[in-house]
Short mmCIF file of C-alpha atoms and ligand atoms in Angstrom, two decimals:
data_model
loop_
_atom_site.label_atom_id
_atom_site.label_comp_id
_atom_site.label_asym_id
_atom_site.label_seq_id
_atom_site.Cartn_x
_atom_site.Cartn_y
_atom_site.Cartn_z
CA MET Z 17 24.05 0.25 -38.63
CA THR Z 18 22.95 3.12 -35.93
CA PHE Z 19 21.30 0.96 -33.18
CA SER Z 20 18.82 2.76 -30.95
CA TRP Z 21 17.42 0.74 -27.57
CA SER Z 22 14.01 2.77 -27.66
CA GLU Z 23 13.37 0.95 -31.40
CA ARG Z 24 13.72 -2.46 -29.32
CA PHE Z 25 11.72 -2.60 -26.89
CA ALA Z 26 8.58 -4.68 -26.06
CA GLU Z 27 5.28 -2.55 -27.29
CA ARG Z 28 4.30 -3.11 -23.30
CA THR Z 29 7.28 -1.10 -22.18
CA ILE Z 30 5.07 2.15 -23.86
CA HIS Z 31 3.10 2.35 -20.88
CA MET Z 32 5.70 2.00 -17.94
CA SER Z 33 6.92 5.18 -16.20
CA SER Z 34 9.13 5.68 -13.31
CA SER Z 35 6.78 6.11 -9.72
CA ALA Z 36 6.72 9.72 -8.48
CA ILE Z 37 7.83 8.11 -4.88
CA ARG Z 38 10.35 6.27 -6.81
CA GLU Z 39 11.77 9.49 -8.21
CA LEU Z 40 11.02 11.73 -5.15
CA LEU Z 41 13.39 9.70 -3.52
CA LYS Z 42 16.33 10.28 -4.72
CA ILE Z 43 15.81 13.96 -4.11
CA THR Z 44 14.35 13.53 -0.32
CA GLU Z 45 17.52 10.81 0.80
CA ARG Z 46 19.45 14.41 1.68
CA PRO Z 47 20.26 15.16 4.72
CA ASP Z 48 18.92 18.49 5.28
CA PHE Z 49 15.56 17.28 3.74
CA ILE Z 50 11.90 16.77 5.28
CA SER Z 51 10.29 14.37 3.31
CA PHE Z 52 6.36 13.90 3.71
CA ALA Z 53 6.57 12.13 0.50
CA GLY Z 54 7.81 8.08 0.31
CA GLY Z 55 5.26 5.04 2.51
CA LEU Z 56 8.84 4.46 4.69
CA PRO Z 57 8.17 3.85 8.35
CA ALA Z 58 10.54 5.66 11.03
CA PRO Z 59 13.48 4.37 11.45
CA GLU Z 60 13.51 4.77 15.31
CA VAL Z 61 11.56 1.35 14.99
CA PHE Z 62 12.73 -0.91 13.03
CA PRO Z 63 13.84 -3.52 16.18
CA VAL Z 64 17.61 -4.11 14.77
CA ALA Z 65 18.61 -5.56 17.84
CA GLU Z 66 16.02 -8.39 17.42
CA VAL Z 67 16.17 -8.97 13.72
CA ALA Z 68 19.97 -9.77 14.56
CA GLU Z 69 19.78 -12.26 17.14
CA ALA Z 70 17.21 -14.12 15.75
CA ALA Z 71 19.29 -14.18 12.45
CA GLY Z 72 22.28 -15.14 14.35
CA ARG Z 73 19.87 -17.67 15.62
CA ILE Z 74 18.57 -18.56 12.34
CA LEU Z 75 22.99 -19.47 10.69
CA ARG Z 76 24.26 -20.92 13.49
CA GLU Z 77 20.91 -23.81 13.52
CA ARG Z 78 20.21 -23.98 10.27
CA GLY Z 79 22.50 -22.10 7.90
CA ALA Z 80 22.20 -24.03 5.37
CA GLN Z 81 18.81 -24.51 4.81
CA ALA Z 82 19.05 -20.41 5.01
CA LEU Z 83 21.31 -19.67 2.41
CA GLN Z 84 19.73 -22.77 0.19
CA TYR Z 85 16.80 -22.17 -3.29
CA GLY Z 86 13.82 -22.79 -1.33
CA ALA Z 87 9.98 -23.97 -3.05
CA THR Z 88 8.03 -20.58 -5.06
CA GLU Z 89 5.41 -20.81 -2.50
CA GLY Z 90 7.52 -19.61 0.61
CA TYR Z 91 8.96 -21.37 3.60
CA ARG Z 92 6.74 -23.45 5.05
CA PRO Z 93 6.15 -22.68 8.42
CA LEU Z 94 5.79 -19.40 7.85
CA ARG Z 95 2.70 -20.40 5.43
CA GLU Z 96 1.66 -22.44 8.50
CA TRP Z 97 1.57 -19.36 10.78
CA VAL Z 98 0.34 -17.36 8.40
CA ALA Z 99 -2.45 -20.24 7.86
CA ALA Z 100 -3.00 -20.39 11.87
CA ARG Z 101 -3.79 -16.93 12.49
CA MET Z 102 -6.07 -16.81 9.52
CA THR Z 103 -8.22 -19.79 10.84
CA GLY Z 104 -8.01 -18.87 13.80
CA GLU Z 105 -9.64 -14.90 13.21
CA GLY Z 106 -12.42 -16.98 10.62
CA LEU Z 107 -11.27 -17.58 7.28
CA PRO Z 108 -10.60 -21.72 7.57
CA ILE Z 109 -7.28 -21.51 5.15
CA THR Z 110 -4.36 -24.35 4.92
CA THR Z 111 -1.15 -23.30 3.36
CA GLU Z 112 -2.24 -23.84 0.11
CA ASN Z 113 -3.83 -20.92 -0.03
CA VAL Z 114 -1.32 -18.98 1.07
CA LEU Z 115 1.84 -17.76 -0.96
CA ILE Z 116 4.60 -15.50 0.58
CA THR Z 117 5.90 -12.26 -1.88
CA THR Z 118 8.42 -10.11 -2.62
CA GLY Z 119 6.85 -7.78 -0.83
CA SER Z 120 3.07 -6.91 -1.50
CA GLN Z 121 3.53 -5.23 -4.78
CA GLN Z 122 5.19 -8.16 -5.89
CA ALA Z 123 1.80 -9.31 -5.10
CA LEU Z 124 -0.14 -6.93 -7.26
CA ASP Z 125 2.68 -6.82 -10.44
CA LEU Z 126 1.34 -11.16 -10.57
CA VAL Z 127 -2.24 -10.12 -10.07
CA GLY Z 128 -1.51 -8.49 -13.12
CA LYS Z 129 -0.01 -11.07 -14.79
CA ILE Z 130 -2.08 -13.75 -14.35
CA LEU Z 131 -5.24 -11.43 -14.41
CA VAL Z 132 -5.26 -8.48 -17.04
CA ASP Z 133 -4.03 -8.92 -20.59
CA PRO Z 134 -3.30 -5.29 -23.27
CA GLY Z 135 -7.02 -3.64 -22.80
CA SER Z 136 -8.30 -4.87 -19.98
CA GLN Z 137 -10.43 -3.29 -17.03
CA VAL Z 138 -9.59 -2.59 -13.57
CA LEU Z 139 -11.73 -1.05 -11.35
CA VAL Z 140 -9.99 0.65 -8.75
CA GLU Z 141 -10.52 3.98 -6.33
CA SER Z 142 -10.36 7.65 -6.54
CA PRO Z 143 -7.24 8.10 -6.05
CA THR Z 144 -5.50 5.06 -5.62
CA TYR Z 145 -2.25 3.22 -4.31
CA LEU Z 146 -0.68 4.63 -7.84
CA ALA Z 147 2.32 2.42 -7.19
CA ALA Z 148 -0.90 -0.28 -8.52
CA LEU Z 149 -0.92 1.13 -11.38
CA GLN Z 150 1.84 1.63 -12.31
CA ALA Z 151 2.17 -2.67 -12.45
CA TRP Z 152 -1.23 -2.70 -13.97
CA ASN Z 153 0.19 -0.11 -17.10
CA ALA Z 154 2.52 -3.07 -17.51
CA TYR Z 155 0.15 -5.50 -18.74
CA GLY Z 156 -1.92 -2.98 -20.43
CA ALA Z 157 -4.71 -2.16 -17.58
CA GLU Z 158 -7.21 0.66 -18.43
CA TYR Z 159 -9.06 1.75 -15.61
CA ALA Z 160 -12.71 2.92 -14.61
CA GLN Z 161 -12.97 4.40 -11.21
CA ALA Z 162 -14.76 3.91 -8.54
CA PRO Z 163 -15.33 7.43 -6.53
CA ALA Z 164 -14.36 7.64 -2.85
CA ASP Z 165 -15.47 9.67 -0.13
CA GLY Z 166 -14.22 9.73 4.16
CA ASP Z 167 -16.34 5.82 4.37
CA GLY Z 168 -13.43 5.08 1.64
CA MET Z 169 -14.71 3.91 -2.07
CA ARG Z 170 -19.28 4.53 -2.95
CA ILE Z 171 -21.12 1.29 -2.90
CA VAL Z 172 -23.37 3.91 -4.95
CA GLY Z 173 -22.97 3.67 -8.64
CA LEU Z 174 -20.53 0.76 -8.08
CA GLU Z 175 -23.46 -1.51 -9.30
CA ARG Z 176 -23.40 -0.48 -12.63
CA LEU Z 177 -19.20 -0.66 -12.90
CA LEU Z 178 -19.68 -4.61 -12.02
CA ARG Z 179 -22.12 -4.12 -14.98
CA ALA Z 180 -18.95 -3.42 -17.73
CA GLY Z 181 -16.70 -6.39 -16.59
CA PRO Z 182 -14.16 -5.17 -15.17
CA ARG Z 183 -11.63 -8.06 -14.66
CA PHE Z 184 -10.67 -7.05 -10.73
CA VAL Z 185 -11.72 -5.00 -7.98
CA TYR Z 186 -9.02 -2.87 -6.18
CA CYS Z 187 -9.71 -2.14 -3.04
CA LEU Z 188 -7.68 -0.61 -0.09
CA PRO Z 189 -10.47 -0.64 3.82
CA ASN Z 190 -7.87 0.34 5.73
CA PHE Z 191 -6.75 3.63 6.41
CA GLN Z 192 -6.09 3.90 2.78
CA ASN Z 193 -3.35 4.55 0.55
CA PRO Z 194 -3.28 7.97 -0.43
CA GLY Z 195 -6.57 8.76 1.52
CA GLY Z 196 -6.35 7.07 4.42
CA VAL Z 197 -9.85 6.30 4.68
CA THR Z 198 -11.32 3.41 6.12
CA LEU Z 199 -14.14 1.72 3.93
CA THR Z 200 -16.90 1.59 6.68
CA ARG Z 201 -18.12 -2.21 7.69
CA GLU Z 202 -21.60 -2.51 5.74
CA ARG Z 203 -19.79 -0.70 2.91
CA ARG Z 204 -17.59 -3.85 3.00
CA GLU Z 205 -20.77 -6.15 3.61
CA ARG Z 206 -22.25 -4.31 0.13
CA LEU Z 207 -19.18 -4.29 -1.71
CA VAL Z 208 -18.47 -8.07 -1.27
CA ALA Z 209 -21.96 -8.93 -1.45
CA LEU Z 210 -22.10 -7.10 -5.36
CA ALA Z 211 -18.22 -8.69 -6.15
CA GLU Z 212 -20.43 -12.36 -5.92
CA LYS Z 213 -23.86 -11.43 -7.35
CA HIS Z 214 -21.52 -10.35 -10.71
CA GLY Z 215 -18.76 -12.62 -9.89
CA VAL Z 216 -16.09 -10.62 -10.10
CA PRO Z 217 -12.38 -10.80 -8.44
CA VAL Z 218 -11.60 -8.25 -5.90
CA VAL Z 219 -8.12 -7.31 -4.95
CA GLU Z 220 -8.17 -6.24 -1.45
CA ASP Z 221 -4.45 -4.56 -0.63
CA ASP Z 222 -4.24 -4.30 3.11
CA PRO Z 223 -0.85 -3.19 4.47
CA TYR Z 224 -1.79 -0.87 6.65
CA ARG Z 225 -4.62 -2.93 8.89
CA GLU Z 226 -2.50 -3.14 11.97
CA LEU Z 227 -1.22 0.09 12.29
CA ARG Z 228 -5.07 1.23 14.27
CA PHE Z 229 -5.05 4.32 16.38
CA ASP Z 230 -8.37 4.84 17.57
CA GLY Z 231 -11.68 2.24 17.45
CA GLU Z 232 -12.43 -1.41 16.61
CA HIS Z 233 -10.03 -3.75 14.09
CA LEU Z 234 -13.11 -3.72 11.21
CA PRO Z 235 -13.73 -7.21 9.25
CA ARG Z 236 -11.06 -8.44 6.00
CA LEU Z 237 -12.98 -8.28 3.08
CA ILE Z 238 -12.04 -11.79 2.54
CA GLN Z 239 -13.35 -12.86 6.72
CA LEU Z 240 -16.72 -11.32 5.35
CA ASP Z 241 -16.64 -13.21 1.88
CA ALA Z 242 -15.81 -16.56 3.53
CA ALA Z 243 -19.08 -16.09 5.93
CA ARG Z 244 -20.99 -15.56 3.56
CA ARG Z 245 -19.47 -19.02 1.96
CA ASP Z 246 -19.25 -21.33 5.00
CA GLU Z 247 -16.70 -23.32 2.90
CA ALA Z 248 -13.67 -24.63 4.19
CA PRO Z 249 -11.11 -23.89 2.75
CA TYR Z 250 -11.74 -21.01 1.16
CA ALA Z 251 -12.91 -21.34 -2.13
CA GLY Z 252 -14.27 -17.39 -3.23
CA ASN Z 253 -13.08 -14.68 -5.70
CA ILE Z 254 -11.38 -11.95 -3.02
CA ILE Z 255 -7.14 -12.26 -3.31
CA TYR Z 256 -5.76 -10.91 -0.04
CA THR Z 257 -2.39 -9.72 -0.14
CA THR Z 258 -0.59 -7.54 3.27
CA THR Z 259 2.59 -7.36 3.79
CA PHE Z 260 5.36 -7.14 6.67
CA SER Z 261 6.98 -3.85 5.22
CA LYS Z 262 5.28 -1.79 7.89
CA ILE Z 263 5.88 -4.00 11.28
CA LEU Z 264 8.78 -5.50 10.41
CA SER Z 265 10.99 -3.38 7.96
CA PRO Z 266 10.47 -3.24 4.49
CA GLY Z 267 14.45 -3.71 3.36
CA LEU Z 268 13.40 -7.62 4.28
CA ARG Z 269 11.29 -7.19 0.98
CA VAL Z 270 8.48 -10.24 2.05
CA GLY Z 271 4.82 -9.85 1.91
CA TRP Z 272 2.19 -12.32 1.60
CA VAL Z 273 -1.63 -13.50 -0.54
CA ILE Z 274 -3.94 -14.99 0.96
CA ALA Z 275 -6.58 -16.77 -2.00
CA ALA Z 276 -8.77 -19.38 -3.32
CA ARG Z 277 -5.85 -22.53 -4.09
CA GLU Z 278 -6.59 -22.56 -7.78
CA ALA Z 279 -6.02 -18.83 -7.92
CA ILE Z 280 -2.78 -19.04 -5.60
CA ALA Z 281 -1.32 -22.36 -8.29
CA LYS Z 282 -1.85 -20.22 -10.93
CA LEU Z 283 0.33 -16.44 -8.79
CA THR Z 284 2.86 -19.46 -7.79
CA GLN Z 285 3.55 -20.41 -11.95
CA ALA Z 286 3.53 -16.61 -12.39
CA LYS Z 287 6.91 -16.11 -9.41
CA GLN Z 288 8.81 -18.19 -10.80
CA GLY Z 289 9.49 -16.84 -14.05
CA THR Z 290 9.86 -13.78 -12.01
CA ASP Z 291 12.08 -14.40 -8.49
CA LEU Z 292 11.86 -18.17 -7.91
CA HIS Z 293 11.13 -17.50 -4.36
CA THR Z 294 11.32 -15.16 -1.86
CA PRO Z 295 14.72 -14.84 -0.01
CA THR Z 296 14.69 -17.87 2.19
CA PHE Z 297 16.66 -15.94 5.46
CA ASN Z 298 14.83 -13.41 4.90
CA GLN Z 299 11.82 -15.32 5.31
CA MET Z 300 12.96 -17.11 7.96
CA ILE Z 301 14.14 -14.22 10.17
CA ALA Z 302 10.08 -12.89 9.66
CA TYR Z 303 9.04 -16.37 10.18
CA GLU Z 304 11.10 -16.06 13.83
CA LEU Z 305 10.19 -12.69 15.25
CA ALA Z 306 6.21 -13.36 13.72
CA SER Z 307 5.87 -16.78 15.50
CA THR Z 308 7.59 -15.92 19.03
CA GLY Z 309 4.82 -13.24 18.92
CA PHE Z 310 7.61 -10.54 19.14
CA LEU Z 311 5.94 -9.02 16.28
CA GLU Z 312 2.87 -8.92 17.78
CA ARG Z 313 3.86 -6.61 20.95
CA HIS Z 314 6.16 -4.20 18.51
CA ALA Z 315 2.88 -3.19 16.72
CA LYS Z 316 1.83 -1.74 19.57
CA ILE Z 317 5.09 0.18 19.70
CA ILE Z 318 5.14 1.55 16.31
CA VAL Z 319 1.28 2.60 16.85
CA GLN Z 320 1.95 5.06 19.83
CA ALA Z 321 5.02 6.26 17.65
CA TYR Z 322 2.30 7.01 14.31
CA ARG Z 323 -0.50 7.91 16.72
CA GLU Z 324 0.81 10.94 18.57
CA ARG Z 325 2.63 11.80 14.86
CA ARG Z 326 -0.52 11.63 13.26
CA ASP Z 327 -1.34 13.93 15.73
CA VAL Z 328 0.95 15.98 15.50
CA MET Z 329 0.95 16.75 11.39
CA LEU Z 330 -2.39 17.49 12.33
CA ALA Z 331 -2.59 19.89 14.74
CA ALA Z 332 0.10 22.11 13.12
CA LEU Z 333 -2.15 21.54 9.89
CA ALA Z 334 -4.87 23.06 11.96
CA THR Z 335 -2.20 26.28 12.93
CA GLU Z 336 -0.24 26.60 9.45
CA PHE Z 337 -2.37 25.88 6.93
CA PRO Z 338 -4.92 28.36 4.80
CA ALA Z 339 -9.08 27.62 5.81
CA SER Z 340 -9.39 26.91 1.65
CA VAL Z 341 -7.29 23.55 2.44
CA THR Z 342 -8.74 20.85 3.66
CA TRP Z 343 -7.16 17.63 4.62
CA THR Z 344 -8.43 13.88 5.94
CA HIS Z 345 -8.30 12.69 9.50
CA PRO Z 346 -7.35 9.57 9.47
CA GLN Z 347 -7.71 6.75 11.63
CA GLY Z 348 -4.04 4.89 11.63
CA GLY Z 349 -1.38 3.92 8.22
CA MET Z 350 0.31 6.30 7.26
CA PHE Z 351 -0.82 9.10 5.66
CA LEU Z 352 -3.15 11.82 4.84
CA TRP Z 353 -4.83 13.23 1.62
CA VAL Z 354 -4.73 16.99 1.30
CA THR Z 355 -7.28 18.76 -1.08
CA LEU Z 356 -6.00 22.93 -2.54
CA PRO Z 357 -7.58 25.40 -3.39
CA ASN Z 358 -9.32 24.47 -7.01
CA GLY Z 359 -6.95 25.62 -9.40
CA MET Z 360 -4.15 25.03 -7.49
CA ASP Z 361 -1.19 21.54 -8.76
CA ALA Z 362 0.34 20.53 -6.05
CA ALA Z 363 3.78 19.78 -8.68
CA ASP Z 364 4.20 23.28 -9.03
CA LEU Z 365 3.57 23.78 -4.63
CA LEU Z 366 6.39 20.65 -5.02
CA ARG Z 367 8.70 23.06 -7.13
CA ASP Z 368 8.41 25.59 -4.24
CA ALA Z 369 8.45 23.44 -1.49
CA ILE Z 370 11.63 21.52 -2.35
CA GLU Z 371 13.06 24.95 -2.43
CA GLN Z 372 12.12 24.91 1.15
CA LYS Z 373 13.42 21.06 0.93
CA VAL Z 374 10.50 19.52 2.48
CA ALA Z 375 8.61 17.03 -0.16
CA PHE Z 376 5.33 15.30 -0.57
CA VAL Z 377 3.27 13.42 -3.16
CA PRO Z 378 1.58 15.60 -5.92
CA GLY Z 379 -2.22 13.98 -6.17
CA ALA Z 380 -2.33 13.40 -9.97
CA PRO Z 381 -0.72 9.92 -9.76
CA PHE Z 382 -2.88 8.53 -7.70
CA HIS Z 383 -6.12 8.86 -10.20
CA THR Z 384 -6.09 7.40 -13.72
CA ASP Z 385 -7.97 10.02 -15.65
CA GLY Z 386 -5.63 13.43 -15.10
CA SER Z 387 -7.60 14.44 -12.00
CA GLY Z 388 -6.54 15.37 -8.50
CA ALA Z 389 -3.79 18.36 -9.53
CA ASN Z 390 -4.99 20.14 -6.56
CA THR Z 391 -4.84 17.23 -4.73
CA LEU Z 392 -0.93 15.77 -2.81
CA ARG Z 393 -0.33 13.32 -0.38
CA LEU Z 394 1.47 13.44 2.91
CA ASN Z 395 3.35 10.51 5.40
CA PHE Z 396 3.56 11.32 8.91
CA SER Z 397 4.91 7.81 9.55
CA ASN Z 398 8.89 8.89 8.88
CA ALA Z 399 9.39 12.38 10.11
CA SER Z 400 10.13 12.91 13.68
CA THR Z 401 7.51 15.14 15.57
CA GLU Z 402 9.54 18.05 15.18
CA MET Z 403 10.79 17.71 12.16
CA ILE Z 404 6.82 17.62 11.07
CA SER Z 405 5.83 20.58 12.98
CA GLU Z 406 8.99 22.17 10.97
CA GLY Z 407 8.55 20.28 7.44
CA ILE Z 408 4.12 21.86 7.69
CA GLN Z 409 5.65 25.04 8.70
CA ARG Z 410 7.83 25.29 5.87
CA LEU Z 411 4.95 24.09 3.51
CA GLY Z 412 2.19 26.52 4.73
CA VAL Z 413 4.75 29.30 3.61
CA ALA Z 414 5.14 28.11 0.67
CA LEU Z 415 1.00 27.08 0.15
CA ARG Z 416 0.83 30.91 1.36
CA ALA Z 417 2.70 32.32 -1.20
CA ARG Z 418 1.90 30.69 -3.56
CA LEU Z 419 -1.80 30.61 -2.94
CA ALA Z 420 -0.98 35.11 -2.35
CA ARG Z 421 0.55 34.71 -6.29
CA GLN Z 422 -2.84 33.64 -7.32
CA GLU Z 423 -4.92 35.91 -6.07
CA GLU Z 424 -3.48 38.77 -7.86
CA ALA Z 425 -3.29 36.73 -10.68
CA VAL Z 426 -7.20 37.14 -11.18
CA PRO Z 427 -8.51 39.11 -8.59
CA ALA Z 428 -11.25 38.58 -6.54
O1 LIG S 11 4.51 -4.80 0.92
P1 LIG S 11 5.73 -3.80 0.04
O2 LIG S 11 6.55 -3.30 0.80
O3 LIG S 11 5.79 -4.64 -1.08
O4 LIG S 11 4.63 -2.49 0.46
C1 LIG S 11 3.73 -2.37 -1.21
C2 LIG S 11 2.71 -1.70 -0.59
C3 LIG S 11 1.06 -2.48 -1.75
N1 LIG S 11 0.54 -1.14 -1.50
C4 LIG S 11 0.22 -0.58 -0.94
C5 LIG S 11 -0.46 0.13 -0.51
C6 LIG S 11 1.68 0.07 -0.61
O5 LIG S 11 0.64 1.41 0.26
C7 LIG S 11 2.79 -0.69 -0.19
C8 LIG S 11 3.71 0.32 -0.15
N2 LIG S 11 4.01 2.08 -0.26
C9 LIG S 11 4.64 2.62 -0.27
C10 LIG S 11 4.22 4.17 -0.77
O6 LIG S 11 4.79 4.90 -0.01
O7 LIG S 11 3.17 4.47 -1.66
C11 LIG S 11 6.10 2.76 -0.02
C12 LIG S 11 6.61 2.87 -1.79
C13 LIG S 11 8.20 3.19 -0.92
C14 LIG S 11 8.66 3.34 -2.37
O8 LIG S 11 8.45 3.77 -3.54
O9 LIG S 11 10.11 3.51 -2.73
#
């Protein structure tokens, strides 16, 4: 009998596909490549010596604990650190409101596992983080899109979308991936009020919050919701997730979720089946560096480096890109979002760009309705300022060549 794996896979695998970012990473790992594709931190800012020192101390002082299985909820001192810090910022929570996850990507997957049935509708921003879609596709999610502009998710029309009964709203309020835009305070307040009115959970994905280059921090959605409810510990409808990936190291894979205790308990059950718990040793390292105040000081160094890289990219775009192309001006984070002239396909441009040894992520996979072919995402955190100038110049050459070919094909 002939055996075929494809006939053996479960139905849900039909909706599974490879992340466009992960696939590009394979190409851009080559040393002569300039990559604006993955959301990779700058390798120069990893605190290697401090991690080595913390790891040594942990192994010397609590080695057996570090190498042992741990609780699914996470390393207790780390959960206590999160709870104390958030309570200090006006979000009254206890350790029972905190689940440590294997990166915030796992938090997104676990959210899908507990909230999405096949055919469930999820309300996302347009565009949105493609790997969240990848996670929820596996659970059979379907999507409604809330349009976004330079101030983030638009509130006009949101109530109609909420009335359709989505399982949850997915929102990235700070330096959105991929748009680079930030949700205004007024919109945050209105989103929180509307979600509460319609009894719809909001998943607030916030990995880039600490990477603010200009202006003041805005309140988290979960803080605004807690202020409206005035109850302790927090028991509302927002599920907040963030990560150590962007201010410490993505390789450690440590993130966390803050939510009502009931939601945390269900997420914890979901996590047990996935990986039992996040690596104990990695959580202990993250705790050491966070609780001593080192990470707060370190974040300032990262912010300075990324601000400079953003500015260099914006300046290069202004000189190298044709006038028919537009882009966002993010106040922080790692990405900006480019809109090409109508009719130009970013996937075609990527093929030309790869020949020039430069890469970005085409915009279509960040949309749920097949739109966005003429958009793309540029990461500015990973490459050095020299590489950014060089890479944008190469992209400009590829872009102008394609524009010229297009104009030849369709004479004005
Ligand atoms: O906490 P972690 O490292 O799991 O980060 C996941 C994550 C969750 N939510 C948002 C909005 C994110 O942007 C990320 C990380 N995204 C990066 C990106 O390029 O969009 C990293 C992906 C890198 C990769 O696939 O290797």
